[in-house]
mmCIF file with all atom_site columns, C-alpha atoms in Angstrom:
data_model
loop_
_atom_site.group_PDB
_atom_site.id
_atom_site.type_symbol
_atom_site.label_atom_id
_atom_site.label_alt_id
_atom_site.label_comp_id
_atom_site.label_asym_id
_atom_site.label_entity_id
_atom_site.label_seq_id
_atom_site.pdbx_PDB_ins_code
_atom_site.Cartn_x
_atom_site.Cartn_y
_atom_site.Cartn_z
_atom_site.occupancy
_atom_site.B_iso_or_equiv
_atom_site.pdbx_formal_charge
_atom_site.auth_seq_id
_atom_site.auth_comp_id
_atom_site.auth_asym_id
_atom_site.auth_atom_id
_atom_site.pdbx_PDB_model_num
ATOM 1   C CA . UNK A 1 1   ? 0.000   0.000  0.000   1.00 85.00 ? 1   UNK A CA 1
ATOM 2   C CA . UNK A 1 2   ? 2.699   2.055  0.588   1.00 89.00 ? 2   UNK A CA 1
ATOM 3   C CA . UNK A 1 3   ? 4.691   2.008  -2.859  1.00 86.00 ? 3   UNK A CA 1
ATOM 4   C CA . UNK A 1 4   ? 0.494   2.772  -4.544  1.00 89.00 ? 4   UNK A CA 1
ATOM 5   C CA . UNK A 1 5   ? 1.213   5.566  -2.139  1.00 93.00 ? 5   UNK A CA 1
ATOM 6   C CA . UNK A 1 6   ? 4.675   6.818  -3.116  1.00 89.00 ? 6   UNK A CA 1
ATOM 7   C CA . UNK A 1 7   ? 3.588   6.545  -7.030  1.00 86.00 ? 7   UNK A CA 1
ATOM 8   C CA . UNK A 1 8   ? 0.461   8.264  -6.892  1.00 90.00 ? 8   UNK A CA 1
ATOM 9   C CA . UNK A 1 9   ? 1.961   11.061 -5.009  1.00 93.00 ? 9   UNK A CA 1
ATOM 10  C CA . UNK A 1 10  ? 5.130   11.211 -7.567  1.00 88.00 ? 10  UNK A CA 1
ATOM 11  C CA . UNK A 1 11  ? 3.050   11.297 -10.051 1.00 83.00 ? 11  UNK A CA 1
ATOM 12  C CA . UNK A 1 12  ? 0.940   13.947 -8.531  1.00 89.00 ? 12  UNK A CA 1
ATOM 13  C CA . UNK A 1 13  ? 3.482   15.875 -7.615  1.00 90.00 ? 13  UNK A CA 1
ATOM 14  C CA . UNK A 1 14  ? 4.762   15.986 -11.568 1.00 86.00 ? 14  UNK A CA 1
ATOM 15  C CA . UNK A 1 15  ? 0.957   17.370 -12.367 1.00 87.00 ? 15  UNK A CA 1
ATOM 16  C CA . UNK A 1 16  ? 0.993   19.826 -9.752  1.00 91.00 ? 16  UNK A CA 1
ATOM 17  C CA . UNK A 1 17  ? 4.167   21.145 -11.032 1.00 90.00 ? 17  UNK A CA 1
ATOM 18  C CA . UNK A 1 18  ? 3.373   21.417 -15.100 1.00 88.00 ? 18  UNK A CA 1
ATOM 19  C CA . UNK A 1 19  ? -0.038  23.586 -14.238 1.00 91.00 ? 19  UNK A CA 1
ATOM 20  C CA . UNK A 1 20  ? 1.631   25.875 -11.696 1.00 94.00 ? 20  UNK A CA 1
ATOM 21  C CA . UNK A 1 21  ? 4.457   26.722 -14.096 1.00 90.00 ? 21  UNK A CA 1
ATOM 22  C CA . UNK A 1 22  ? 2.098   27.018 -16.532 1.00 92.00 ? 22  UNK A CA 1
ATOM 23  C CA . UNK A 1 23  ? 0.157   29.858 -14.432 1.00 93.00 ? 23  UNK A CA 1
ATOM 24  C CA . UNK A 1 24  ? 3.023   32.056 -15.050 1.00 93.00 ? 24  UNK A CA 1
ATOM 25  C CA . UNK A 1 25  ? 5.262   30.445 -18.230 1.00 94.00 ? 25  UNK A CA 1
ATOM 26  C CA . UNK A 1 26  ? 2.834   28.579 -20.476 1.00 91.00 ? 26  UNK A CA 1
ATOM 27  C CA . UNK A 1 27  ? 5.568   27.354 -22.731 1.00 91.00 ? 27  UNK A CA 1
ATOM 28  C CA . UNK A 1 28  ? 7.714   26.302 -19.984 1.00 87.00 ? 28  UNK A CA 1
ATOM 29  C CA . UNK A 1 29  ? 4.131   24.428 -18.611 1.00 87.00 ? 29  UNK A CA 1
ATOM 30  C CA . UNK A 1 30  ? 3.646   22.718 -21.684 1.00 87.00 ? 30  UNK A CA 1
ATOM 31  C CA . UNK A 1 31  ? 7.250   21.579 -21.987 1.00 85.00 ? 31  UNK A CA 1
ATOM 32  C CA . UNK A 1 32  ? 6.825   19.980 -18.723 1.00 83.00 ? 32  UNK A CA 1
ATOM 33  C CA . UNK A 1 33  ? 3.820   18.204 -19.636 1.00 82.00 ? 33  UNK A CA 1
ATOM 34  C CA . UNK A 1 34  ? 4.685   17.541 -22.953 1.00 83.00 ? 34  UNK A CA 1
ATOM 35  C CA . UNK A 1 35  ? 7.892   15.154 -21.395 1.00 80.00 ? 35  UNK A CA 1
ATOM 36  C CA . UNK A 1 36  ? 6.815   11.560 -20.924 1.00 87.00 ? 36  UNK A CA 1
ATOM 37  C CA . UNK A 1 37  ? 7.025   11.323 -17.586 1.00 82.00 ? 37  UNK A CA 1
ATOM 38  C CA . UNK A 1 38  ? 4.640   9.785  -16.943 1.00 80.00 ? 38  UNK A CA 1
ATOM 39  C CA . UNK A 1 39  ? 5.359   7.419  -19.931 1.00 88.00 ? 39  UNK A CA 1
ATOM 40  C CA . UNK A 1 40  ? 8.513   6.587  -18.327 1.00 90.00 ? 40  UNK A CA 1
ATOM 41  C CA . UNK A 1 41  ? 7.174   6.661  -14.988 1.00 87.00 ? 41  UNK A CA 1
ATOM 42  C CA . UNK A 1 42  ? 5.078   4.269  -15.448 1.00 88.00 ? 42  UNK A CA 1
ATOM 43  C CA . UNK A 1 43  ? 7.370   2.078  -17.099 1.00 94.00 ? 43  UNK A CA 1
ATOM 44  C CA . UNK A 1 44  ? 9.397   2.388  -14.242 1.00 93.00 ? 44  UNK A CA 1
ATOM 45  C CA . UNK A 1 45  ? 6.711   1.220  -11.561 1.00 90.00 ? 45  UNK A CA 1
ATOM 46  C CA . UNK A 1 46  ? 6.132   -1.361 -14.215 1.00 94.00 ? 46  UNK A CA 1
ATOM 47  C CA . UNK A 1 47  ? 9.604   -2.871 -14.315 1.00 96.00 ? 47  UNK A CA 1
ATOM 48  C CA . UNK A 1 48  ? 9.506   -2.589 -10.606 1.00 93.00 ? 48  UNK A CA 1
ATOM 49  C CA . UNK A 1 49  ? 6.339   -4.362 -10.272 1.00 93.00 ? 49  UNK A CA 1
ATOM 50  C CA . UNK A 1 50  ? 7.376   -6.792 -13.218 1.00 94.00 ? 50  UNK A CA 1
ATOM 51  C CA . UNK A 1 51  ? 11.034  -6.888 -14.612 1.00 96.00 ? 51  UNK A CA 1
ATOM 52  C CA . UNK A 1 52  ? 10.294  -8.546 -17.987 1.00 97.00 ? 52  UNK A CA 1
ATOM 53  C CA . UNK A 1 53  ? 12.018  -7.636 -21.194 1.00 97.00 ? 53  UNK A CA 1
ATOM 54  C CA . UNK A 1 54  ? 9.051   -8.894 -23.573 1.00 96.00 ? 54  UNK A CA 1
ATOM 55  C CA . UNK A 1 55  ? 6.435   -7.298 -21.657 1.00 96.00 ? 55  UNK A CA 1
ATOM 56  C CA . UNK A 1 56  ? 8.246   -3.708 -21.297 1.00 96.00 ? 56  UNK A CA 1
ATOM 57  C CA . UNK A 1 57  ? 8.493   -3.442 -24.964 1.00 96.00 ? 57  UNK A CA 1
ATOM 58  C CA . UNK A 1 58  ? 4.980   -4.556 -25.739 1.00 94.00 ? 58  UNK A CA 1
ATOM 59  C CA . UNK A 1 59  ? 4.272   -1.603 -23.245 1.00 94.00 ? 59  UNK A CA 1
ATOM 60  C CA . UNK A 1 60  ? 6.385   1.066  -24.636 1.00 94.00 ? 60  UNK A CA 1
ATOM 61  C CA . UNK A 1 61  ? 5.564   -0.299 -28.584 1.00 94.00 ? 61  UNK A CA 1
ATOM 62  C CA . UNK A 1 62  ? 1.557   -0.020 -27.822 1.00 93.00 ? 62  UNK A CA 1
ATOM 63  C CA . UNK A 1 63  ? 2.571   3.718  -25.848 1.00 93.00 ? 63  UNK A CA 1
ATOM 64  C CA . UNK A 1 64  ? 3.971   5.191  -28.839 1.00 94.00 ? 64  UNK A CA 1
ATOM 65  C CA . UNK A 1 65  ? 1.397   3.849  -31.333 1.00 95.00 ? 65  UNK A CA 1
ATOM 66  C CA . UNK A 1 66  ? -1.646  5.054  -28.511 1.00 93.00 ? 66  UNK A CA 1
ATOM 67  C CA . UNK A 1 67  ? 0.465   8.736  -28.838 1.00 94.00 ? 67  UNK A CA 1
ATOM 68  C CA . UNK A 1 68  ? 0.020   9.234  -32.137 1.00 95.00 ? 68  UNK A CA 1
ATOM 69  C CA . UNK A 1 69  ? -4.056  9.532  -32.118 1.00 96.00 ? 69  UNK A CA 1
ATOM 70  C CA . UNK A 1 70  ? -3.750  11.826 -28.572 1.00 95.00 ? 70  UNK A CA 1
ATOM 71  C CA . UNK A 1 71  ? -2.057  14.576 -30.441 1.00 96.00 ? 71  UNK A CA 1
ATOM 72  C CA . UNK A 1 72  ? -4.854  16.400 -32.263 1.00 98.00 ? 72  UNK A CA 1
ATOM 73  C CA . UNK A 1 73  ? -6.183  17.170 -29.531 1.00 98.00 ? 73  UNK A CA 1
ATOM 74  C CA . UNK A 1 74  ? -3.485  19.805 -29.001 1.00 96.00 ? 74  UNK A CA 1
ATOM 75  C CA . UNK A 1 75  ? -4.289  21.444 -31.996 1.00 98.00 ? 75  UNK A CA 1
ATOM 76  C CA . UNK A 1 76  ? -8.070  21.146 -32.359 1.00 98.00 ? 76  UNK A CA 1
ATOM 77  C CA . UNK A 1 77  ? -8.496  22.755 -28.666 1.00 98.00 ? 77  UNK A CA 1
ATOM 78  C CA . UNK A 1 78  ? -6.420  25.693 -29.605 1.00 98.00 ? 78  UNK A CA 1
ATOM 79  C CA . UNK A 1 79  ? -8.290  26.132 -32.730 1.00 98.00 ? 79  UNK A CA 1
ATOM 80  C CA . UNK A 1 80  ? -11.620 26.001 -31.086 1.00 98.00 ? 80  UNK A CA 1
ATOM 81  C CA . UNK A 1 81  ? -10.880 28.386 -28.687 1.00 98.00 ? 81  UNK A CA 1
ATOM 82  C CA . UNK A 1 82  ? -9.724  30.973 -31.143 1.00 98.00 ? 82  UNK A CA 1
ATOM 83  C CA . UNK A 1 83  ? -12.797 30.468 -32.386 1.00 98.00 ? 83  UNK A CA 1
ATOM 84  C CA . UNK A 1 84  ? -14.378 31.971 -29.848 1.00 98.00 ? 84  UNK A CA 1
ATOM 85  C CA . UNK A 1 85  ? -15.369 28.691 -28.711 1.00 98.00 ? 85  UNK A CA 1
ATOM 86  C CA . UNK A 1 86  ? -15.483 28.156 -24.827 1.00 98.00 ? 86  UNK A CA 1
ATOM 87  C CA . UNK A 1 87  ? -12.811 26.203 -22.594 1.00 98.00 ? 87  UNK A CA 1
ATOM 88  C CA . UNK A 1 88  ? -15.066 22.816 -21.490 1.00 98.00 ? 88  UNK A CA 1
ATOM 89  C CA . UNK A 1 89  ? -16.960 22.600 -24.855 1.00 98.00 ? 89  UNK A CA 1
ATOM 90  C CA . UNK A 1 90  ? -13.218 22.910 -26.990 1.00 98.00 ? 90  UNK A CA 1
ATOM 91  C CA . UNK A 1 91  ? -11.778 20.397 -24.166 1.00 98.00 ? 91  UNK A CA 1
ATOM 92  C CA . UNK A 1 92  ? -14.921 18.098 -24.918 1.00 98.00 ? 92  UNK A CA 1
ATOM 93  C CA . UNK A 1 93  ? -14.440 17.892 -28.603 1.00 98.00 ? 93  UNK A CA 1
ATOM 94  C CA . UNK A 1 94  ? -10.916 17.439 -27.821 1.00 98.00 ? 94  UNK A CA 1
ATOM 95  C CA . UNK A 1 95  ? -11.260 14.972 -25.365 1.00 98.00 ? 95  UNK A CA 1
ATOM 96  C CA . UNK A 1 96  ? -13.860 13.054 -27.770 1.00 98.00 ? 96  UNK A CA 1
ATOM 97  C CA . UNK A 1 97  ? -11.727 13.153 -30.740 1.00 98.00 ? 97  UNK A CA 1
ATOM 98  C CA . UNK A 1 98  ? -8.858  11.861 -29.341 1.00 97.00 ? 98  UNK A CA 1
ATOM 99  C CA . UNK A 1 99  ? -11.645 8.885  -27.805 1.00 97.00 ? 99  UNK A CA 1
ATOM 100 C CA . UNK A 1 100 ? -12.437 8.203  -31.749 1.00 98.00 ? 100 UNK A CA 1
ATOM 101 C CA . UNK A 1 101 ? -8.992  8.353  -32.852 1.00 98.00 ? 101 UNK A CA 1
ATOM 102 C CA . UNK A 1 102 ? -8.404  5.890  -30.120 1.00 97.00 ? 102 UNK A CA 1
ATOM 103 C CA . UNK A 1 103 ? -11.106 3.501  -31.344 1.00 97.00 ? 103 UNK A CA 1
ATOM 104 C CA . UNK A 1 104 ? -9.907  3.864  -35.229 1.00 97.00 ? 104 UNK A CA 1
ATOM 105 C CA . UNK A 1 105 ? -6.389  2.749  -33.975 1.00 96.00 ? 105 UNK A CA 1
ATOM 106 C CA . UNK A 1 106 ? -8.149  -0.601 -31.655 1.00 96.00 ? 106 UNK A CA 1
ATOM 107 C CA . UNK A 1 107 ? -10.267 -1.601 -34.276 1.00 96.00 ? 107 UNK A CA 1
ATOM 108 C CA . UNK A 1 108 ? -7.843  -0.954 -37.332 1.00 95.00 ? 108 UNK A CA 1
ATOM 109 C CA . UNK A 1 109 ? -4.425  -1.225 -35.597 1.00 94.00 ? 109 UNK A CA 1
ATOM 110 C CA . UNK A 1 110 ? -4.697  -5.251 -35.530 1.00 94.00 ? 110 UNK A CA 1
ATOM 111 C CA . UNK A 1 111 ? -5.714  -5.255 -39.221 1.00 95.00 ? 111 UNK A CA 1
ATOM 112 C CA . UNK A 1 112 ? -2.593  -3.628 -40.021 1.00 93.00 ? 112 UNK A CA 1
ATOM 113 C CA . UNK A 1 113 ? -0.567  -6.098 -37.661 1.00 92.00 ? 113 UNK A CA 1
ATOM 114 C CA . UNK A 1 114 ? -0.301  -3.786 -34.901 1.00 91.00 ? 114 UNK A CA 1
ATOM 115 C CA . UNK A 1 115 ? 0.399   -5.990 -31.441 1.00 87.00 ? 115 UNK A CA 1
ATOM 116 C CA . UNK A 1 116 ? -1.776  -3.348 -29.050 1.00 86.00 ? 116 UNK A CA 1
#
């Protein structure tokens, strides 16, 4: 219970830190949580929690393939809201494209021969 503990906190901590630089240097905010730390995080707690060779690279192979369809997201938001288009509806459509870009890359990844 304690190392659930320690991780959630770590990677709290990492969360807390990206939005409060981000208050005052957006760039510097978005570099932070841009880095995947939380990508190598969790392959960290994984390796911990399972030190397997095969496994890891099934993990980070299926991470950079589930990437890909996430990053639209960045620039549809943006868009929207420069559109005059409000914070929670632009991070709705955001957060629902990236959902059917995530379902196009289940459903078609394995057709392509795509281990996910």
């Amino acid at each position: 219970m304690l190392y659930l503990v320690l991780k959630a906190t770590i990677s709290g901590v990492l969360i807390a830190v990206a939005s409060t630089m981000a208050k005052r240097y957006p760039g510097f905010g978005a570099l932070i949580a841009s880095l995947p730390l939380v990508s190598v995080l969790g392959m960290i707690w994984l390796w911990n929690e399972r030190p397997d060779a095969e496994n890891m690279a099934a993990h980070a192979r299926a991470t950079f393939w589930y990437v890909l369809p996430s990053l639209p997201m960045f620039l549809l938001i943006p868009a929207l809201m420069q559109h005059r288009v409000g914070f929670w509806p632009a991070l709705l459509a955001g957060c629902g494209l990236t959902i059917a870009l995530y379902t196009a890359l289940t459903w078609l990844g394995p057709r392509f021969g795509l281990q996910l």
